[in-house]
Tab-separated table of C-alpha atoms and ligand atoms in Angstrom:
chain	number	residue	atom	x	y	z
A	9	MET	CA	0.037	-0.049	0.090
A	10	ALA	CA	1.338	3.291	-0.969
A	11	GLN	CA	2.441	5.455	2.039
A	12	ALA	CA	0.508	8.627	2.816
A	13	LYS	CA	2.562	11.787	2.095
A	14	THR	CA	2.275	14.950	4.007
A	15	LYS	CA	2.384	18.534	2.680
A	16	THR	CA	2.140	21.870	4.330
A	17	VAL	CA	-0.786	24.075	3.314
A	18	TRP	CA	-2.138	27.388	4.770
A	19	MET	CA	-5.629	27.318	6.123
A	20	CYS	CA	-7.982	30.186	7.097
A	21	SER	CA	-8.825	29.563	10.872
A	22	ASP	CA	-12.093	31.470	10.254
A	23	CYS	CA	-13.594	29.767	7.181
A	24	GLY	CA	-11.179	26.814	6.692
A	25	ASN	CA	-10.149	27.896	3.075
A	26	GLU	CA	-7.022	26.255	1.918
A	27	SER	CA	-4.180	28.013	0.104
A	28	PRO	CA	-0.700	26.794	-1.072
A	29	LYS	CA	1.050	29.864	0.353
A	30	TRP	CA	0.620	32.377	3.191
A	31	MET	CA	-1.551	35.370	2.579
A	32	GLY	CA	-2.342	38.327	4.733
A	33	ARG	CA	-5.980	38.262	3.935
A	34	CYS	CA	-8.094	35.165	3.259
A	35	PRO	CA	-9.387	35.430	-0.366
A	36	ALA	CA	-12.595	33.469	0.590
A	37	CYS	CA	-13.840	35.265	3.713
A	38	GLY	CA	-11.796	38.388	3.486
A	39	ALA	CA	-10.551	38.110	7.198
A	40	TRP	CA	-7.055	39.320	8.010
A	41	ASN	CA	-4.176	37.528	9.537
A	42	THR	CA	-6.159	34.289	9.880
A	43	MET	CA	-3.901	31.989	7.708
A	44	VAL	CA	-2.292	29.380	9.749
A	45	GLU	CA	0.089	26.683	8.711
A	46	GLU	CA	-0.994	23.123	8.648
A	47	ARG	CA	0.365	19.723	7.758
A	48	VAL	CA	-2.132	17.491	5.881
A	49	SER	CA	-1.823	13.982	4.623
A	50	VAL	CA	-2.416	13.372	0.990
A	51	GLY	CA	-2.726	9.928	-0.782
A	52	PRO	CA	-4.521	6.850	0.315
A	53	GLN	CA	-5.045	7.753	3.948
A	54	ALA	CA	-7.747	9.983	5.206
A	55	SER	CA	-7.131	13.487	4.343
A	56	ALA	CA	-8.637	16.803	5.925
A	57	GLY	CA	-12.346	16.715	5.607
A	58	GLY	CA	-12.303	13.124	4.163
A	59	ALA	CA	-15.109	12.079	6.319
A	60	LEU	CA	-17.134	15.195	5.315
A	61	ARG	CA	-16.423	14.427	1.595
A	62	GLN	CA	-17.724	11.039	2.137
A	63	GLY	CA	-21.005	12.557	2.904
A	64	VAL	CA	-23.539	11.451	5.578
A	65	VAL	CA	-25.538	8.951	3.602
A	66	SER	CA	-23.967	6.284	1.381
A	67	SER	CA	-26.729	5.882	-1.202
A	68	SER	CA	-26.653	8.387	-3.987
A	69	ALA	CA	-29.688	7.495	-6.269
A	70	PRO	CA	-32.089	10.379	-6.343
A	71	VAL	CA	-35.519	9.716	-4.884
A	72	SER	CA	-38.780	11.532	-5.267
A	73	LEU	CA	-39.345	13.810	-2.221
A	74	SER	CA	-42.973	12.723	-1.900
A	75	SER	CA	-41.982	9.039	-1.552
A	76	VAL	CA	-39.697	9.894	1.497
A	77	SER	CA	-41.413	9.062	4.699
A	78	SER	CA	-41.773	11.896	7.092
A	79	SER	CA	-42.769	10.112	10.306
A	80	GLY	CA	-41.757	13.393	12.073
A	81	GLU	CA	-38.481	13.919	13.729
A	82	ARG	CA	-38.191	12.427	17.320
A	83	ARG	CA	-37.209	14.972	19.761
A	84	ILE	CA	-35.515	14.389	23.030
A	85	SER	CA	-36.130	16.526	25.968
A	86	LEU	CA	-33.011	17.701	27.902
A	87	GLY	CA	-34.730	18.337	31.105
A	88	LEU	CA	-33.867	22.040	30.954
A	89	PRO	CA	-37.024	23.692	29.476
A	90	GLU	CA	-35.194	26.855	28.412
A	91	VAL	CA	-32.697	24.870	26.361
A	92	ASP	CA	-35.452	22.836	24.815
A	93	ARG	CA	-37.243	25.945	23.882
A	94	LEU	CA	-34.170	27.198	22.171
A	95	LEU	CA	-33.701	24.105	20.106
A	96	GLY	CA	-37.321	24.246	18.922
A	97	GLY	CA	-38.762	21.755	21.345
A	98	GLY	CA	-35.997	19.392	22.290
A	99	LEU	CA	-32.965	17.851	20.699
A	100	VAL	CA	-33.696	16.134	17.308
A	101	GLU	CA	-32.525	12.557	16.957
A	102	GLY	CA	-29.198	12.249	15.057
A	103	SER	CA	-28.377	16.001	15.254
A	104	LEU	CA	-25.142	17.579	15.829
A	105	VAL	CA	-25.289	20.522	18.052
A	106	LEU	CA	-22.354	23.039	18.692
A	107	ILE	CA	-22.220	25.074	21.885
A	108	GLY	CA	-19.795	27.823	21.500
A	109	GLY	CA	-18.466	30.260	23.940
A	110	GLU	CA	-15.384	32.068	25.616
A	111	PRO	CA	-13.566	29.895	28.064
A	112	GLY	CA	-15.020	29.948	31.617
A	113	ILE	CA	-18.531	31.103	30.406
A	114	GLY	CA	-20.197	27.813	31.642
A	115	LYS	CA	-20.286	25.429	28.647
A	116	SER	CA	-18.981	22.438	30.634
A	117	THR	CA	-21.319	23.153	33.464
A	118	LEU	CA	-24.313	23.466	31.240
A	119	SER	CA	-23.626	20.253	29.398
A	120	LEU	CA	-22.981	18.293	32.531
A	121	GLN	CA	-26.268	19.575	33.994
A	122	ILE	CA	-28.126	17.972	31.078
A	123	PRO	CA	-27.555	14.253	32.250
A	124	LEU	CA	-27.890	15.352	35.777
A	125	CYS	CA	-31.438	16.841	35.214
A	126	ASN	CA	-32.346	14.003	32.916
A	127	PRO	CA	-31.531	10.569	34.654
A	128	SER	CA	-33.726	8.828	32.314
A	129	LEU	CA	-31.496	9.546	29.278
A	130	LYS	CA	-28.387	7.446	29.110
A	131	THR	CA	-25.613	9.911	28.406
A	132	LEU	CA	-22.027	9.526	27.374
A	133	TYR	CA	-20.025	12.521	28.498
A	134	VAL	CA	-16.682	12.627	26.780
A	135	THR	CA	-14.129	14.951	28.161
A	136	GLY	CA	-10.809	15.907	26.680
A	137	GLU	CA	-10.085	18.749	29.101
A	138	GLU	CA	-10.781	17.400	32.599
A	139	SER	CA	-10.041	14.278	34.361
A	140	VAL	CA	-13.013	11.785	35.261
A	141	ARG	CA	-12.355	12.899	38.944
A	142	GLN	CA	-12.683	16.497	38.033
A	143	VAL	CA	-16.019	15.847	36.269
A	144	LYS	CA	-17.221	13.831	39.349
A	145	LEU	CA	-16.311	16.817	41.745
A	146	ARG	CA	-18.263	19.101	39.464
A	147	SER	CA	-21.279	16.797	39.209
A	148	ASP	CA	-21.203	16.564	43.117
A	149	ARG	CA	-21.407	20.359	43.203
A	150	LEU	CA	-24.212	20.516	40.784
A	151	GLY	CA	-26.267	17.892	42.510
A	152	GLY	CA	-28.818	15.705	40.647
A	153	ASP	CA	-28.944	12.051	39.722
A	154	ALA	CA	-25.643	10.883	37.985
A	155	SER	CA	-26.581	7.301	37.766
A	156	ASN	CA	-27.096	7.216	34.012
A	157	CYS	CA	-24.243	9.409	33.092
A	158	LEU	CA	-21.188	7.557	31.703
A	159	VAL	CA	-17.983	9.525	31.753
A	160	LEU	CA	-15.006	8.893	29.298
A	161	SER	CA	-11.729	10.819	29.360
A	162	GLU	CA	-10.438	10.458	25.821
A	163	THR	CA	-9.223	12.619	22.955
A	164	MET	CA	-8.968	10.279	20.025
A	165	VAL	CA	-12.257	10.419	18.066
A	166	GLU	CA	-11.930	6.909	16.622
A	167	ASN	CA	-11.756	5.558	20.196
A	168	ILE	CA	-14.667	7.684	21.304
A	169	LEU	CA	-16.819	6.446	18.437
A	170	ASP	CA	-15.927	2.870	19.181
A	171	SER	CA	-16.907	3.181	22.826
A	172	ALA	CA	-20.116	5.054	21.862
A	173	ARG	CA	-20.964	2.330	19.468
A	174	GLY	CA	-20.557	-0.242	22.193
A	175	ILE	CA	-22.625	1.698	24.785
A	176	SER	CA	-25.198	3.228	22.336
A	177	PRO	CA	-26.228	6.031	24.533
A	178	GLY	CA	-29.295	8.362	24.111
A	179	LEU	CA	-26.959	11.317	23.908
A	180	MET	CA	-23.279	11.997	23.561
A	181	ILE	CA	-21.501	15.188	24.756
A	182	VAL	CA	-18.017	15.879	23.634
A	183	ASP	CA	-16.063	18.587	25.532
A	184	SER	CA	-14.276	20.138	23.650
A	185	VAL	CA	-13.712	19.967	19.847
A	186	GLN	CA	-10.376	21.733	20.229
A	187	THR	CA	-8.874	18.838	22.346
A	188	MET	CA	-10.065	16.080	19.930
A	189	TYR	CA	-7.938	14.466	17.227
A	190	SER	CA	-8.344	12.005	14.436
A	191	GLU	CA	-5.573	9.350	14.011
A	192	GLY	CA	-5.935	9.844	10.185
A	193	LEU	CA	-4.477	13.321	10.367
A	194	GLU	CA	-0.970	14.275	11.345
A	195	SER	CA	-1.742	17.870	12.539
A	196	SER	CA	-2.155	18.528	16.260
A	197	PRO	CA	-5.433	18.819	18.166
A	198	GLY	CA	-7.037	22.252	17.730
A	199	SER	CA	-5.712	22.756	14.263
A	200	VAL	CA	-8.182	23.666	11.483
A	201	SER	CA	-7.977	20.393	9.786
A	202	GLN	CA	-8.425	18.407	13.049
A	203	ILE	CA	-11.308	20.429	14.039
A	204	LYS	CA	-12.996	19.861	10.641
A	205	GLU	CA	-12.291	16.149	10.655
A	206	THR	CA	-13.475	15.678	14.153
A	207	ALA	CA	-16.645	17.373	13.464
A	208	ALA	CA	-17.228	15.487	10.092
A	209	LEU	CA	-16.632	12.220	11.951
A	210	LEU	CA	-19.114	13.060	14.637
A	211	LEU	CA	-21.624	14.197	12.196
A	212	ARG	CA	-21.382	10.955	10.320
A	213	PHE	CA	-21.755	8.984	13.592
A	214	ALA	CA	-24.819	11.049	14.598
A	215	LYS	CA	-26.555	10.503	11.264
A	216	GLU	CA	-25.830	6.879	11.065
A	217	THR	CA	-26.881	5.940	14.593
A	218	GLY	CA	-29.365	8.493	15.331
A	219	ILE	CA	-27.680	9.323	18.475
A	220	PRO	CA	-27.630	13.284	19.059
A	221	VAL	CA	-24.259	14.666	19.729
A	222	ILE	CA	-23.542	17.983	21.583
A	223	LEU	CA	-20.218	19.333	20.641
A	224	ILE	CA	-18.463	22.107	22.689
A	225	GLY	CA	-16.124	24.593	21.155
A	226	HIS	CA	-14.213	27.591	22.548
A	227	ILE	CA	-14.157	30.891	20.982
A	228	THR	CA	-11.442	33.525	21.924
A	229	LYS	CA	-12.211	37.151	22.750
A	230	GLU	CA	-10.796	38.235	19.371
A	231	GLY	CA	-13.337	36.043	17.582
A	232	SER	CA	-12.216	32.570	16.741
A	233	ILE	CA	-8.787	30.994	16.510
A	234	ALA	CA	-9.315	27.709	14.774
A	235	GLY	CA	-12.553	27.978	16.392
A	236	PRO	CA	-16.241	27.076	15.766
A	237	LYS	CA	-16.805	29.414	12.996
A	238	ILE	CA	-15.482	26.929	10.589
A	239	LEU	CA	-17.836	24.362	12.084
A	240	GLU	CA	-20.952	26.464	11.601
A	241	HIS	CA	-21.615	24.990	8.173
A	242	ILE	CA	-20.993	21.461	9.146
A	243	VAL	CA	-23.292	21.251	12.269
A	244	ASP	CA	-27.076	21.323	12.542
A	245	VAL	CA	-27.499	23.789	15.400
A	246	VAL	CA	-25.172	26.394	16.724
A	247	LEU	CA	-25.888	27.770	20.247
A	248	GLN	CA	-23.733	30.610	21.520
A	249	PHE	CA	-22.971	31.373	25.098
A	250	GLU	CA	-22.558	35.027	25.921
A	251	GLY	CA	-22.212	37.209	28.969
A	252	GLU	CA	-20.162	39.855	30.653
A	253	ASP	CA	-17.064	38.462	32.255
A	254	LYS	CA	-18.094	39.115	35.888
A	255	GLY	CA	-21.821	39.288	35.031
A	256	GLN	CA	-24.087	36.969	36.844
A	257	TYR	CA	-26.331	36.213	33.735
A	258	ARG	CA	-25.416	34.081	30.837
A	259	LEU	CA	-27.221	34.117	27.541
A	260	LEU	CA	-27.479	31.275	25.266
A	261	ARG	CA	-28.485	32.308	21.812
A	262	SER	CA	-29.419	30.217	18.863
A	263	ILE	CA	-27.356	31.329	15.840
A	264	LYS	CA	-28.258	28.554	13.442
A	265	ASN	CA	-31.005	25.891	13.767
A	266	ARG	CA	-31.842	23.445	10.993
A	267	PHE	CA	-34.903	22.349	13.178
A	268	GLY	CA	-36.401	25.535	14.568
A	269	SER	CA	-36.169	29.290	14.616
A	270	THR	CA	-33.021	31.338	15.319
A	271	SER	CA	-32.879	34.478	17.269
A	272	GLU	CA	-34.322	32.743	20.256
A	273	LEU	CA	-32.596	33.381	23.584
A	274	ALA	CA	-32.324	31.571	26.950
A	275	VAL	CA	-31.066	33.549	30.041
A	276	PHE	CA	-29.248	31.675	32.815
A	277	GLU	CA	-27.993	32.695	36.167
A	278	MET	CA	-24.633	31.356	37.477
A	279	THR	CA	-24.993	30.331	40.923
A	280	GLY	CA	-22.791	28.300	43.372
A	281	THR	CA	-24.597	25.198	42.230
A	282	GLY	CA	-24.451	25.628	38.505
A	283	LEU	CA	-26.611	27.382	36.000
A	284	LYS	CA	-30.211	28.151	36.955
A	285	GLU	CA	-32.687	28.986	34.172
A	286	VAL	CA	-34.254	32.427	34.201
A	287	ALA	CA	-37.760	31.766	32.996
A	288	ASN	CA	-38.928	35.294	33.109
A	289	PRO	CA	-35.936	37.546	32.315
A	290	SER	CA	-37.937	40.825	32.487
A	291	GLU	CA	-38.470	40.687	36.175
A	292	LEU	CA	-34.666	40.717	36.658
A	293	LEU	CA	-33.844	43.274	34.074
A	294	ILE	CA	-36.120	46.160	34.917
A	295	PRO	CA	-35.454	48.713	37.711
A	296	MET	CA	-35.596	47.669	41.305
A	297	HIS	CA	-35.223	51.219	42.634
A	298	GLY	CA	-38.259	53.606	42.786
A	299	GLU	CA	-38.424	57.056	41.162
A	300	GLY	CA	-35.801	59.622	41.178
A	301	LEU	CA	-32.972	58.627	38.935
A	302	SER	CA	-32.379	60.201	35.541
A	303	GLY	CA	-30.856	58.404	32.732
A	304	ILE	CA	-32.862	55.287	33.072
A	305	ALA	CA	-35.392	54.039	30.496
A	306	VAL	CA	-36.957	50.632	29.910
A	307	ALA	CA	-37.048	49.046	26.599
A	308	ALA	CA	-39.627	46.445	25.428
A	309	LEU	CA	-37.717	44.017	23.247
A	310	MET	CA	-38.328	40.634	21.616
A	311	ASP	CA	-36.012	37.767	21.819
A	312	GLY	CA	-37.313	35.597	18.905
A	313	THR	CA	-40.797	34.763	19.935
A	314	ARG	CA	-40.735	35.974	23.621
A	315	PRO	CA	-41.113	39.592	24.650
A	316	PHE	CA	-38.857	40.875	27.434
A	317	LEU	CA	-38.207	44.329	29.181
A	318	ILE	CA	-34.850	45.495	29.991
A	319	GLU	CA	-33.380	48.481	31.758
A	320	VAL	CA	-31.189	50.883	29.717
A	321	GLN	CA	-28.969	53.238	31.692
A	322	SER	CA	-27.161	56.282	30.365
A	323	LEU	CA	-24.891	58.943	31.872
A	324	VAL	CA	-24.246	62.078	29.972
A	325	SER	CA	-21.528	64.508	31.490
A	326	SER	CA	-19.385	67.311	30.295
A	327	ALA	CA	-16.179	65.843	28.705
A	328	ALA	CA	-13.124	66.214	30.815
A	329	TYR	CA	-10.778	66.071	27.851
A	330	GLY	CA	-10.974	67.417	24.407
A	331	THR	CA	-12.421	64.364	22.768
A	332	PRO	CA	-15.574	63.127	24.347
A	333	GLN	CA	-15.764	59.489	25.231
A	334	ARG	CA	-18.478	57.340	23.999
A	335	THR	CA	-18.730	53.961	25.792
A	336	ALA	CA	-21.462	51.365	25.381
A	337	THR	CA	-21.758	48.092	27.306
A	338	GLY	CA	-23.909	45.555	25.751
A	339	PHE	CA	-24.773	47.658	22.606
A	340	ASP	CA	-23.075	48.436	19.438
A	341	PRO	CA	-21.047	51.616	19.993
A	342	ARG	CA	-21.383	52.664	16.246
A	343	ARG	CA	-25.207	52.591	16.679
A	344	LEU	CA	-24.857	54.646	19.829
A	345	ASN	CA	-22.851	57.224	17.882
A	346	MET	CA	-25.460	57.250	15.113
A	347	LEU	CA	-28.317	57.842	17.709
A	348	LEU	CA	-26.242	60.678	19.214
A	349	ALA	CA	-25.752	62.253	15.784
A	350	VAL	CA	-29.411	62.036	15.073
A	351	LEU	CA	-30.044	63.798	18.407
A	352	GLU	CA	-27.612	66.522	17.539
A	353	LYS	CA	-28.815	67.176	14.060
A	354	ARG	CA	-32.539	66.517	14.172
A	355	ALA	CA	-33.402	67.548	17.823
A	356	GLY	CA	-30.873	70.199	18.398
A	357	PHE	CA	-29.316	68.663	21.490
A	358	ARG	CA	-25.651	69.804	21.985
A	359	LEU	CA	-24.097	66.452	22.748
A	360	ALA	CA	-20.845	66.877	20.786
A	361	ALA	CA	-18.847	68.002	23.817
A	362	LYS	CA	-20.350	65.466	26.191
A	363	ASP	CA	-19.087	62.118	27.482
A	364	VAL	CA	-21.832	59.496	26.887
A	365	PHE	CA	-21.992	56.178	28.659
A	366	LEU	CA	-24.529	53.545	28.019
A	367	ASN	CA	-25.124	50.264	29.876
A	368	MET	CA	-27.625	47.519	29.541
A	369	ALA	CA	-28.982	45.667	32.618
A	370	GLY	CA	-27.528	42.464	33.532
A	371	GLY	CA	-24.631	42.509	31.236
A	372	LEU	CA	-26.887	41.513	28.264
A	373	ARG	CA	-25.993	42.343	24.699
A	374	ILE	CA	-28.622	43.900	22.815
A	375	THR	CA	-28.764	43.998	18.913
A	376	GLU	CA	-32.509	44.703	18.299
A	377	PRO	CA	-33.217	48.083	16.766
A	378	ALA	CA	-36.386	48.441	18.840
A	379	CYS	CA	-34.137	49.439	21.717
A	380	ASP	CA	-33.336	52.756	20.037
A	381	LEU	CA	-36.240	54.703	21.435
A	382	ALA	CA	-35.300	53.754	25.130
A	383	ILE	CA	-31.751	54.686	24.503
A	384	VAL	CA	-32.634	58.021	23.105
A	385	ALA	CA	-34.969	58.643	26.029
A	386	ALA	CA	-32.339	57.628	28.564
A	387	VAL	CA	-29.683	59.841	27.119
A	388	LEU	CA	-31.921	62.850	26.940
A	389	SER	CA	-33.195	62.129	30.402
A	390	SER	CA	-29.639	62.261	31.693
A	391	ASN	CA	-28.710	65.133	29.598
A	392	ILE	CA	-31.356	67.366	31.075
A	393	ASP	CA	-31.379	65.537	34.561
A	394	PHE	CA	-35.117	64.757	34.315
A	395	CYS	CA	-36.346	61.415	35.468
A	396	ILE	CA	-38.705	59.242	33.439
A	397	PRO	CA	-41.322	57.740	35.563
A	398	SER	CA	-40.622	54.078	36.366
A	399	ASP	CA	-43.916	52.830	34.910
A	400	VAL	CA	-42.946	54.014	31.419
A	401	CYS	CA	-41.350	51.966	28.725
A	402	PHE	CA	-40.308	52.265	25.077
A	403	ALA	CA	-40.458	50.247	21.773
A	404	GLY	CA	-39.360	51.852	18.641
A	405	GLU	CA	-36.550	52.103	16.093
A	406	VAL	CA	-34.960	55.631	15.386
A	407	GLY	CA	-34.149	56.510	11.733
A	408	LEU	CA	-31.414	58.886	10.449
A	409	SER	CA	-33.886	61.599	9.842
A	410	GLY	CA	-35.097	61.349	13.596
A	411	GLU	CA	-38.238	59.514	12.683
A	412	ILE	CA	-39.566	56.790	14.938
A	413	ARG	CA	-40.092	53.507	13.024
A	414	PRO	CA	-42.530	50.729	13.974
A	415	VAL	CA	-41.056	47.568	15.203
A	416	PRO	CA	-42.545	44.033	14.699
A	417	GLN	CA	-44.865	42.495	17.162
A	418	THR	CA	-45.780	45.864	18.898
A	419	ASP	CA	-48.938	44.166	20.354
A	420	ARG	CA	-46.936	41.485	22.069
A	421	ARG	CA	-44.531	43.999	23.646
A	422	ILE	CA	-47.601	46.096	24.902
A	423	ILE	CA	-49.149	43.003	26.435
A	424	GLU	CA	-45.872	42.119	28.281
A	425	ALA	CA	-45.403	45.664	29.471
A	426	GLN	CA	-48.818	45.751	30.835
A	427	ARG	CA	-48.454	42.356	32.502
A	428	LEU	CA	-45.294	43.718	34.352
A	429	GLY	CA	-47.202	46.745	35.635
A	430	PHE	CA	-46.135	49.427	33.228
A	431	ARG	CA	-48.833	52.173	32.699
A	432	LYS	CA	-47.550	53.756	29.648
A	433	ILE	CA	-45.639	52.604	26.469
A	434	TYR	CA	-44.194	54.864	23.731
A	435	VAL	CA	-44.283	53.385	20.257
A	436	SER	CA	-44.058	54.717	16.768
A	437	SER	CA	-47.070	56.599	15.273
A	438	TYR	CA	-46.828	54.203	12.482
A	439	SER	CA	-47.309	50.998	14.424
A	440	SER	CA	-50.333	48.971	13.800
A	441	PHE	CA	-51.726	46.578	16.241
A	442	PRO	CA	-55.267	45.321	17.180
A	443	GLU	CA	-57.508	47.802	18.911
A	444	LYS	CA	-58.068	45.507	21.786
A	445	THR	CA	-54.356	45.591	22.696
A	446	ALA	CA	-54.463	49.191	23.367
A	447	ALA	CA	-57.465	48.919	25.632
A	448	ARG	CA	-55.713	46.806	28.217
A	449	GLY	CA	-55.153	49.393	30.906
A	450	ILE	CA	-51.926	50.749	29.499
A	451	ALA	CA	-51.657	53.993	27.768
A	452	VAL	CA	-50.082	53.746	24.355
A	453	ALA	CA	-48.357	56.985	23.394
A	454	ARG	CA	-47.667	57.202	19.677
A	455	VAL	CA	-44.741	59.451	18.561
A	456	GLY	CA	-43.605	60.178	15.092
A	457	ASP	CA	-40.152	61.668	15.670
A	458	ILE	CA	-37.831	62.639	18.374
A	459	ALA	CA	-39.148	66.185	18.738
A	460	ALA	CA	-42.606	64.621	19.407
A	461	LEU	CA	-41.128	62.270	21.961
A	462	CYS	CA	-39.382	65.215	23.966
A	463	ARG	CA	-42.564	67.160	23.899
A	464	ASN	CA	-44.557	64.223	25.213
A	465	LEU	CA	-41.973	62.911	27.632
A	466	PHE	CA	-40.477	66.018	29.219
A	467	LYS	CA	-43.425	68.364	29.398
B	127	TYD	P1	-17.145	26.054	33.034
B	127	TYD	O1	-18.432	25.377	32.820
B	127	TYD	O2	-15.870	25.193	33.240
B	127	TYD	O3	-16.764	26.924	31.730
B	127	TYD	P2	-16.322	26.532	30.295
B	127	TYD	O4	-16.577	25.019	30.142
B	127	TYD	O5	-17.204	27.328	29.419
B	127	TYD	O6	-14.821	26.928	30.047
B	127	TYD	O7	-17.090	27.094	34.199
B	127	TYD	C1	-17.525	28.314	34.202
B	127	TYD	C2	-17.243	29.069	35.385
B	127	TYD	O8	-18.484	29.045	36.209
B	127	TYD	C3	-16.221	28.784	36.294
B	127	TYD	O9	-15.144	29.812	36.264
B	127	TYD	C4	-16.586	28.555	37.767
B	127	TYD	C5	-18.133	28.933	37.624
B	127	TYD	N1	-18.980	28.096	38.232
B	127	TYD	C6	-19.959	28.512	39.315
B	127	TYD	O10	-20.043	29.671	39.530
B	127	TYD	N2	-20.714	27.692	39.844
B	127	TYD	C7	-20.743	26.355	39.592
B	127	TYD	O11	-21.520	25.607	40.092
B	127	TYD	C8	-19.766	25.867	38.595
B	127	TYD	C9	-19.790	24.391	38.251
B	127	TYD	C10	-19.028	26.680	37.928
B	128	MG	MG1	-14.957	23.630	29.888
């Protein structure tokens, strides 16, 4: 048999693109300084992505779609209702789910909680990072029933798959993809080719056996070094863990889901005994203090299909130095600059010489434009030192000409605000929602532009 040869190639650690020579910028995804050197085997042995190229099903004859039986995918409940909701109603049989996040955010904790909350599900927990004893110590801390959870400390994928075939568990968890390697490749664990190969082998295993696999992957602060980004095409579902470093709350966001909707969000609280689900995030994220503080406004947002309210805090003060500071925590600073420019130009507020700080409650990161109106209100409130009553909230997007644009599902936001005891909500004049929503004991103030908001709010 011919000996496998190895060669050196350059691979983009973001998208996995291969190139024979080093380049400053990846030609496929346009990322800078992401090309890393890799040794790959060529020839009769397995090569990078070999398992992936072989596909997930062996038969290649086309079939009529109508003749394919659709007995409905079977879903497995993970015992954590919020995670089940995020997945679209449980874990689909034979699916490969990637949980990504920065080191220390709680990926191992969450994945170990799944078997502990779900003793009827036989789970194989494969760890390449911790010893079996460490996993045991963690499980003791988390509590729960560990009788049906098998732990394997192993990093070679072929061995893992052999064990899994022998045990045939109901769920397999692999922590983490960066520590795994396939014997078919020469490169070291954590390299782009090993990560792709590992994921491809696990995908094939999941599809062949119907055993769902949860794969854990680290992302670094800078984005992803040989990280889960390159896996996003391969896996069925991508869940991303986010949260401020010292923040108590952790967010699990669905970024890709072949079996459900994305843009869903689950909120967890990190406690001494693991992650606790926060079933009703609004109650934690709205002000605890009474009246009397300027710079605070509440936004009525949607995370996927669920409305939630969050406190937005702002502080506007005279700049101590020549160039004013603009700092946003949990919000895109460029969008904050845009909103400040709109306030300056369209509403005549002199903010150019002011420092502006913006903060979202609970360390959450908000990307929804419906938050704009609350941000504008918080900034104006701090600027003129006028407090917004604590039973008022906002839902609207601000456009470049200062107009307030309607946001989707306004009615659900109004109902949630009313349920949480708010007495007034500001929305766009152009919003449309059923009449009966407005007649629920909450005043709906419609505003068309920022000037109208100021007149109405600060009269
Ligand atoms: P971990 O799950 O190991 O993070 P990851 O696998 O994403 O790297 O742990 C996250 C952090 O959570 C760790 O710094 C300690 C903390 N922690 C708690 O606060 N309470 C707990 O019960 C556990 C198990 C961890
Ligand atoms: Mg870990």
